[in-house]
Amino acid sequence: MSAQIIRFPTQPTRTARRLEWFAQQRSVLLAIWALYFGVRVAALFLDMAVPPAAQWHHEKALALAVGGGYFAAPGDPAIFTPIGWPMALSLVYARFGASAVTLGLLNLASALAIGALTLALGRRLFASEAAARIGLLLLAISPLAVTSVPLAGPGLFLTALVLSGCWLVVVRTSRWHLGSAGLVFALAALTEPASLLVPALLFVLDALRAPFTWRRFGGVLGEGALMLGIALLATAPWTWPYLSHPEAFLARVPGPANLGEVLAQLGPAQLAWSALILAATASALVVALLQRRGPGWWILPYAVLLGAALAPAPNLLAAAFSLLCLPAGGFATWCWQRIAERHPKPLQ
C-alpha cells in the first residue's frame, strides 16, 4: 500500500498580503503620485548651477519667442544644432512669457506625462500592477529626472516624446497610430537626432516577438518603413543644412565618444543611482533568461538603452534610464514574491 501525500491549501503570508495591498490599493498609487509630484515641485526651489547647454537653449528660445532669428550670424554653430527643443520652448515663452515659472510648469507637465507613460508601459510590458507601481516609485525619486525639472535642457521633453512614441508603437492598431508615432519621433529627432535609432530598434524587436514568416516580416517591415518615412519627411526641412555640411557638423558639435563618457558627466548621486538601476535591470534580464522568457515587449527598455549606447547622447540616455525603472521594478516585484512564498502557513 503506497502512502499518499495530502497537500492542504496554504494561507498567504504577511509579505504576500503586503504585496497584494501594494498592488491593489488606490491609496498607494495616490501616495506614489504625491511623492512624484512633490519632489519635482520642491526641485524648482533649489539653487542649482545652470549648465551652459541649458542656458544656450534658453537664450535661443527667448530669441525665437521675441521674433528674432535662430542663427545669430552666418557662422553661428546653431545651424548644426537640433532646433526641436528651442522651437517648442519658444512657443511656450511667446504665449505665457519667458520666466522661470513658465519653464518650471512646462517641465512639470513633461514630467507628469513621463510618469503616466511609465505606469502605462509598465502595465503593458510586464502585465503586473506591482511592477508598474514600483517602476513609477523608482522614477519618482530618480536624481536624474528630478534635477532636470528646473533646467532649460531638453532631457524631460525628449523623454516624454520617446516614451510617447514607444507607447504608440506598442499599442498600435491602425495606420493612424503609426503616423502619430512617426510625427512624435520626428519631433524627438529634431530634439536629439540619435532618437531615430529607437523606432528602428522597436521594429526589430517587434519582428522577433513571434515565429518568423515572410508575411509577418513583410508587414512589420512595411510598418517600420512607413513610420520612419514619416519621421524623415517631417524633419527634412530642418535637417538638410546638417546633411549638406557633414564635416562642419561633426567638427562644430563634438559629442561623447562612448557611453562611459556620458556617464562620467553625471554627478555622484546621479551616478550612484544609475549604477543601482543598471544592476537591477541586469538582474531582471538574468531572471528572464533563467525563466526562458521569449522575446517580447518587455525587452523595450533594453532596446532604448542600446540606442543610447550606439549613439551616446546624454538626453537619450535620460530617456533610457526612465524606462529602465520598469525592469528594475519587475525585479523588485520578483524578489518580493520569492520572499512571500517562503514558509507558507496551512489553512486551519
C-alpha positions as MATLAB code, in Angstrom:
seq = 'MSAQIIRFPTQPTRTARRLEWFAQQRSVLLAIWALYFGVRVAALFLDMAVPPAAQWHHEKALALAVGGGYFAAPGDPAIFTPIGWPMALSLVYARFGASAVTLGLLNLASALAIGALTLALGRRLFASEAAARIGLLLLAISPLAVTSVPLAGPGLFLTALVLSGCWLVVVRTSRWHLGSAGLVFALAALTEPASLLVPALLFVLDALRAPFTWRRFGGVLGEGALMLGIALLATAPWTWPYLSHPEAFLARVPGPANLGEVLAQLGPAQLAWSALILAATASALVVALLQRRGPGWWILPYAVLLGAALAPAPNLLAAAFSLLCLPAGGFATWCWQRIAERHPKPLQ';
ca = [
       0.000    0.000    0.000;
       1.507    3.256   -1.092;
       1.198    6.301    1.045;
      -0.436    9.357   -0.467;
       0.627   12.857    0.404;
      -2.311   15.137    1.029;
      -1.434   18.792    0.311;
      -3.610   21.186    2.252;
      -4.155   24.703    0.869;
      -1.998   27.381    2.435;
      -2.901   30.872    3.540;
      -0.882   33.785    2.125;
       1.978   35.022    4.234;
       2.090   38.531    5.651;
       4.593   39.509    2.959;
       2.266   38.211    0.233;
      -0.638   40.186    1.689;
       1.510   43.336    1.707;
       2.386   42.811   -1.949;
      -1.290   42.385   -2.791;
      -2.121   45.520   -0.804;
       0.611   47.467   -2.579;
      -0.639   46.390   -6.000;
      -4.379   46.863   -5.404;
      -4.907   49.783   -3.042;
      -5.690   53.050   -4.788;
      -4.264   54.998   -1.856;
      -0.821   53.508   -2.554;
      -0.874   54.762   -6.126;
      -2.048   58.193   -4.988;
       0.798   58.313   -2.456;
       3.343   57.469   -5.160;
       1.923   60.216   -7.382;
       2.019   62.682   -4.484;
       5.683   61.858   -3.887;
       6.397   62.060   -7.627;
       4.827   65.500   -7.953;
       6.004   66.881   -4.603;
       9.676   66.057   -5.162;
       9.606   67.801   -8.546;
       7.874   70.890   -7.216;
      10.474   71.075   -4.436;
      13.245   70.832   -7.037;
      12.008   74.081   -8.592;
      13.074   75.928   -5.446;
      16.593   74.509   -5.368;
      19.511   76.809   -6.109;
      21.224   74.793   -8.829;
      24.079   75.661  -11.155;
      22.814   76.094  -14.707;
      24.825   74.088  -17.257;
      25.998   76.105  -20.300;
      23.960   73.873  -22.649;
      20.720   74.600  -20.739;
      21.454   78.334  -20.760;
      22.097   78.163  -24.519;
      18.695   76.557  -25.129;
      17.008   79.230  -23.010;
      18.669   82.058  -24.920;
      17.812   80.587  -28.333;
      14.194   80.018  -27.275;
      13.982   83.583  -25.966;
      15.313   84.943  -29.264;
      12.714   82.965  -31.228;
       9.918   83.991  -28.850;
      10.515   87.735  -29.421;
      10.660   87.350  -33.183;
      14.392   87.025  -33.596;
      16.244   84.525  -35.736;
      17.616   81.170  -34.695;
      21.001   81.945  -36.258;
      22.774   84.942  -34.753;
      25.353   85.113  -37.534;
      26.268   83.208  -40.718;
      28.842   81.176  -38.828;
      26.665   80.519  -35.784;
      27.020   76.871  -34.615;
      23.241   76.856  -34.090;
      22.860   75.832  -37.722;
      24.293   72.452  -36.743;
      22.288   72.136  -33.507;
      18.824   70.475  -33.340;
      16.055   73.063  -33.278;
      13.296   70.962  -31.703;
      13.552   71.988  -28.058;
      14.303   75.717  -28.584;
      11.393   75.869  -31.038;
       8.948   74.196  -28.622;
      10.192   76.287  -25.689;
       9.915   79.499  -27.710;
       6.243   78.782  -28.463;
       5.533   78.458  -24.743;
       7.565   81.589  -23.958;
       5.693   83.553  -26.618;
       2.324   82.507  -25.193;
       2.943   82.650  -21.428;
       6.061   84.808  -21.082;
       9.721   83.898  -20.665;
      10.198   83.202  -16.969;
      11.392   80.528  -14.584;
       7.756   79.857  -13.662;
       6.815   79.159  -17.282;
       9.813   76.876  -17.727;
       9.066   75.058  -14.477;
       5.416   74.468  -15.364;
       6.378   73.171  -18.816;
       8.901   70.771  -17.309;
       6.361   69.674  -14.694;
       3.885   68.911  -17.473;
       6.546   66.849  -19.274;
       7.400   65.070  -16.018;
       3.751   64.173  -15.360;
       3.425   62.835  -18.907;
       6.566   60.743  -18.345;
       5.122   59.326  -15.132;
       1.791   58.437  -16.739;
       3.504   56.800  -19.720;
       5.890   54.893  -17.439;
       2.976   53.480  -15.461;
       1.040   52.592  -18.617;
       4.042   50.954  -20.272;
       4.844   49.028  -17.088;
       1.361   47.553  -17.015;
       1.551   46.672  -20.701;
       5.122   45.315  -20.832;
       5.133   43.280  -17.624;
       1.406   42.619  -17.043;
       1.979   43.444  -13.383;
       0.471   46.327  -11.467;
       3.033   45.905   -8.690;
       5.964   46.108  -11.116;
       4.472   49.186  -12.799;
       3.953   50.920   -9.455;
       7.452   50.126   -8.197;
       8.842   51.396  -11.507;
       6.938   54.661  -11.045;
       8.189   54.880   -7.455;
      11.793   54.427   -8.584;
      11.320   57.119  -11.216;
       9.747   59.409   -8.619;
      12.970   59.546   -6.588;
      15.409   59.364   -9.510;
      18.042   62.143   -9.188;
      18.481   62.066  -12.972;
      14.847   63.023  -13.509;
      14.340   65.312  -10.522;
      17.353   67.564  -11.153;
      16.210   68.199  -14.736;
      12.988   69.941  -13.697;
      14.369   73.463  -13.005;
      16.677   73.485  -16.060;
      16.050   74.609  -19.638;
      17.611   71.462  -21.070;
      15.705   69.137  -23.416;
      16.000   65.999  -21.277;
      12.426   65.849  -19.943;
      10.898   66.975  -23.234;
      12.816   64.316  -25.173;
      11.971   61.608  -22.635;
       8.258   62.401  -22.914;
       8.488   62.202  -26.714;
      10.411   58.909  -26.737;
       8.008   57.283  -24.269;
       5.022   58.580  -26.243;
       6.428   57.143  -29.467;
       7.135   53.798  -27.802;
       3.598   53.663  -26.398;
       2.052   54.376  -29.808;
       4.126   51.611  -31.411;
       3.315   49.063  -28.693;
      -0.454   49.652  -28.699;
      -0.856   50.365  -32.431;
      -3.985   49.010  -34.059;
      -4.161   51.201  -37.164;
      -2.102   53.323  -39.552;
      -3.117   56.378  -37.545;
      -1.049   55.133  -34.624;
       1.932   54.660  -36.938;
       1.509   58.114  -38.436;
       1.255   59.702  -34.991;
       4.327   57.786  -33.824;
       6.218   58.997  -36.910;
       5.407   62.624  -36.108;
       6.341   62.149  -32.452;
       9.689   60.604  -33.349;
      10.211   63.377  -35.913;
       9.976   65.966  -33.148;
      12.213   63.755  -30.995;
      14.756   63.633  -33.838;
      14.681   67.433  -34.094;
      15.499   67.478  -30.389;
      18.096   64.665  -30.456;
      18.933   63.086  -33.859;
      20.007   59.820  -32.202;
      16.358   59.297  -31.227;
      15.681   57.858  -34.689;
      17.541   54.739  -33.575;
      14.713   53.985  -31.135;
      11.895   53.307  -33.649;
      14.268   51.255  -35.808;
      15.149   49.064  -32.817;
      11.479   48.833  -31.805;
      10.518   47.293  -35.130;
      13.475   44.904  -34.995;
      12.156   43.807  -31.605;
       8.629   43.551  -32.973;
       9.853   41.259  -35.756;
      11.398   38.941  -33.149;
       8.306   38.694  -30.955;
       6.725   35.877  -32.976;
       7.954   32.970  -35.124;
       9.353   34.112  -38.467;
       7.079   34.109  -41.505;
       7.631   36.097  -44.677;
       4.141   37.561  -44.449;
       4.590   38.835  -40.916;
       8.134   40.035  -41.640;
       6.858   41.987  -44.656;
       4.095   43.538  -42.563;
       6.437   44.628  -39.792;
       8.985   45.914  -42.310;
       6.308   47.926  -44.097;
       5.021   49.440  -40.853;
       8.532   50.361  -39.769;
       9.330   51.904  -43.156;
       6.086   53.897  -43.074;
       6.749   55.322  -39.634;
      10.424   56.119  -40.282;
       9.490   57.612  -43.656;
       7.019   59.984  -41.985;
       9.644   60.942  -39.396;
      12.331   61.603  -42.020;
       9.947   63.545  -44.251;
       8.815   65.740  -41.361;
      12.390   66.529  -40.315;
      13.749   67.149  -43.841;
      13.279   70.969  -43.883;
      15.424   71.322  -40.767;
      17.950   68.505  -41.240;
      19.005   69.397  -44.782;
      21.608   72.051  -43.614;
      23.093   69.335  -41.291;
      23.301   66.778  -44.107;
      24.772   69.238  -46.613;
      27.745   70.031  -44.339;
      28.587   66.773  -42.506;
      32.244   67.657  -41.846;
      31.351   71.011  -40.320;
      28.607   69.420  -38.266;
      30.977   66.844  -36.760;
      33.694   69.436  -36.168;
      31.476   72.038  -34.504;
      29.329   69.758  -32.354;
      31.618   67.066  -30.944;
      29.739   64.549  -28.853;
      30.795   61.903  -26.338;
      32.741   59.057  -27.900;
      31.123   56.328  -25.821;
      28.611   55.590  -23.100;
      31.308   55.794  -20.435;
      31.945   59.455  -21.243;
      28.242   60.201  -20.970;
      28.067   58.557  -17.534;
      31.204   60.442  -16.474;
      29.284   63.714  -16.907;
      26.848   62.735  -14.133;
      27.103   63.888  -10.546;
      27.830   61.485   -7.639;
      24.180   60.972   -6.686;
      23.134   60.543  -10.321;
      25.982   58.111  -10.965;
      25.169   56.025   -7.877;
      21.512   55.879   -8.882;
      22.428   54.899  -12.435;
      24.609   52.072  -11.126;
      21.764   50.826   -8.910;
      19.236   50.865  -11.757;
      21.667   49.172  -14.141;
      22.360   46.434  -11.578;
      18.638   45.846  -11.020;
      17.859   45.752  -14.745;
      20.749   43.375  -15.397;
      19.404   41.120  -12.633;
      15.934   41.303  -14.200;
      17.419   40.186  -17.519;
      19.139   37.227  -15.840;
      15.857   36.190  -14.207;
      14.043   36.443  -17.560;
      16.683   34.268  -19.225;
      16.506   31.677  -16.451;
      12.739   31.601  -16.837;
      13.250   31.122  -20.591;
      11.037   34.062  -21.365;
      10.752   34.550  -25.098;
      11.251   37.811  -26.981;
       8.546   40.342  -26.215;
       7.868   43.973  -25.457;
       9.492   43.503  -22.043;
      12.819   43.973  -23.908;
      11.815   47.515  -24.954;
      13.748   49.321  -22.145;
      16.888   47.407  -23.102;
      16.371   48.348  -26.761;
      16.223   52.055  -25.899;
      19.355   51.667  -23.762;
      21.062   50.018  -26.735;
      20.139   53.007  -28.879;
      21.632   55.373  -26.296;
      24.811   53.264  -26.228;
      25.151   53.100  -30.024;
      24.934   56.887  -30.392;
      25.938   58.275  -26.979;
      23.714   61.220  -26.142;
      23.010   62.380  -22.564;
      19.384   63.298  -23.280;
      18.598   59.954  -24.910;
      20.313   58.222  -22.004;
      17.957   60.046  -19.636;
      15.008   58.611  -21.565;
      16.562   55.150  -21.401;
      17.025   55.334  -17.624;
      13.393   56.369  -17.183;
      12.357   53.195  -18.989;
      14.899   51.088  -17.100;
      12.961   51.806  -13.911;
      10.390   49.322  -15.252;
      12.566   46.173  -15.375;
      14.071   47.321  -12.072;
      10.534   47.409  -10.684;
       9.884   43.982  -12.200;
      12.965   42.575  -10.482;
      11.917   44.106   -7.144;
       8.476   42.508   -7.561;
      10.055   39.139   -8.362;
      12.191   39.338   -5.194;
       9.129   40.322   -3.150;
       7.194   37.344   -4.491;
      10.058   34.917   -3.759;
      10.193   36.147   -0.159;
       6.407   35.907    0.122;
       6.446   32.241   -0.977;
       8.735   31.182    1.867;
       7.236   29.341    4.807;
       3.564   29.351    3.747;
       1.148   28.502    6.564;
      -1.544   25.847    6.018;
      -5.150   26.916    6.380;
      -6.693   25.876    9.700;
];
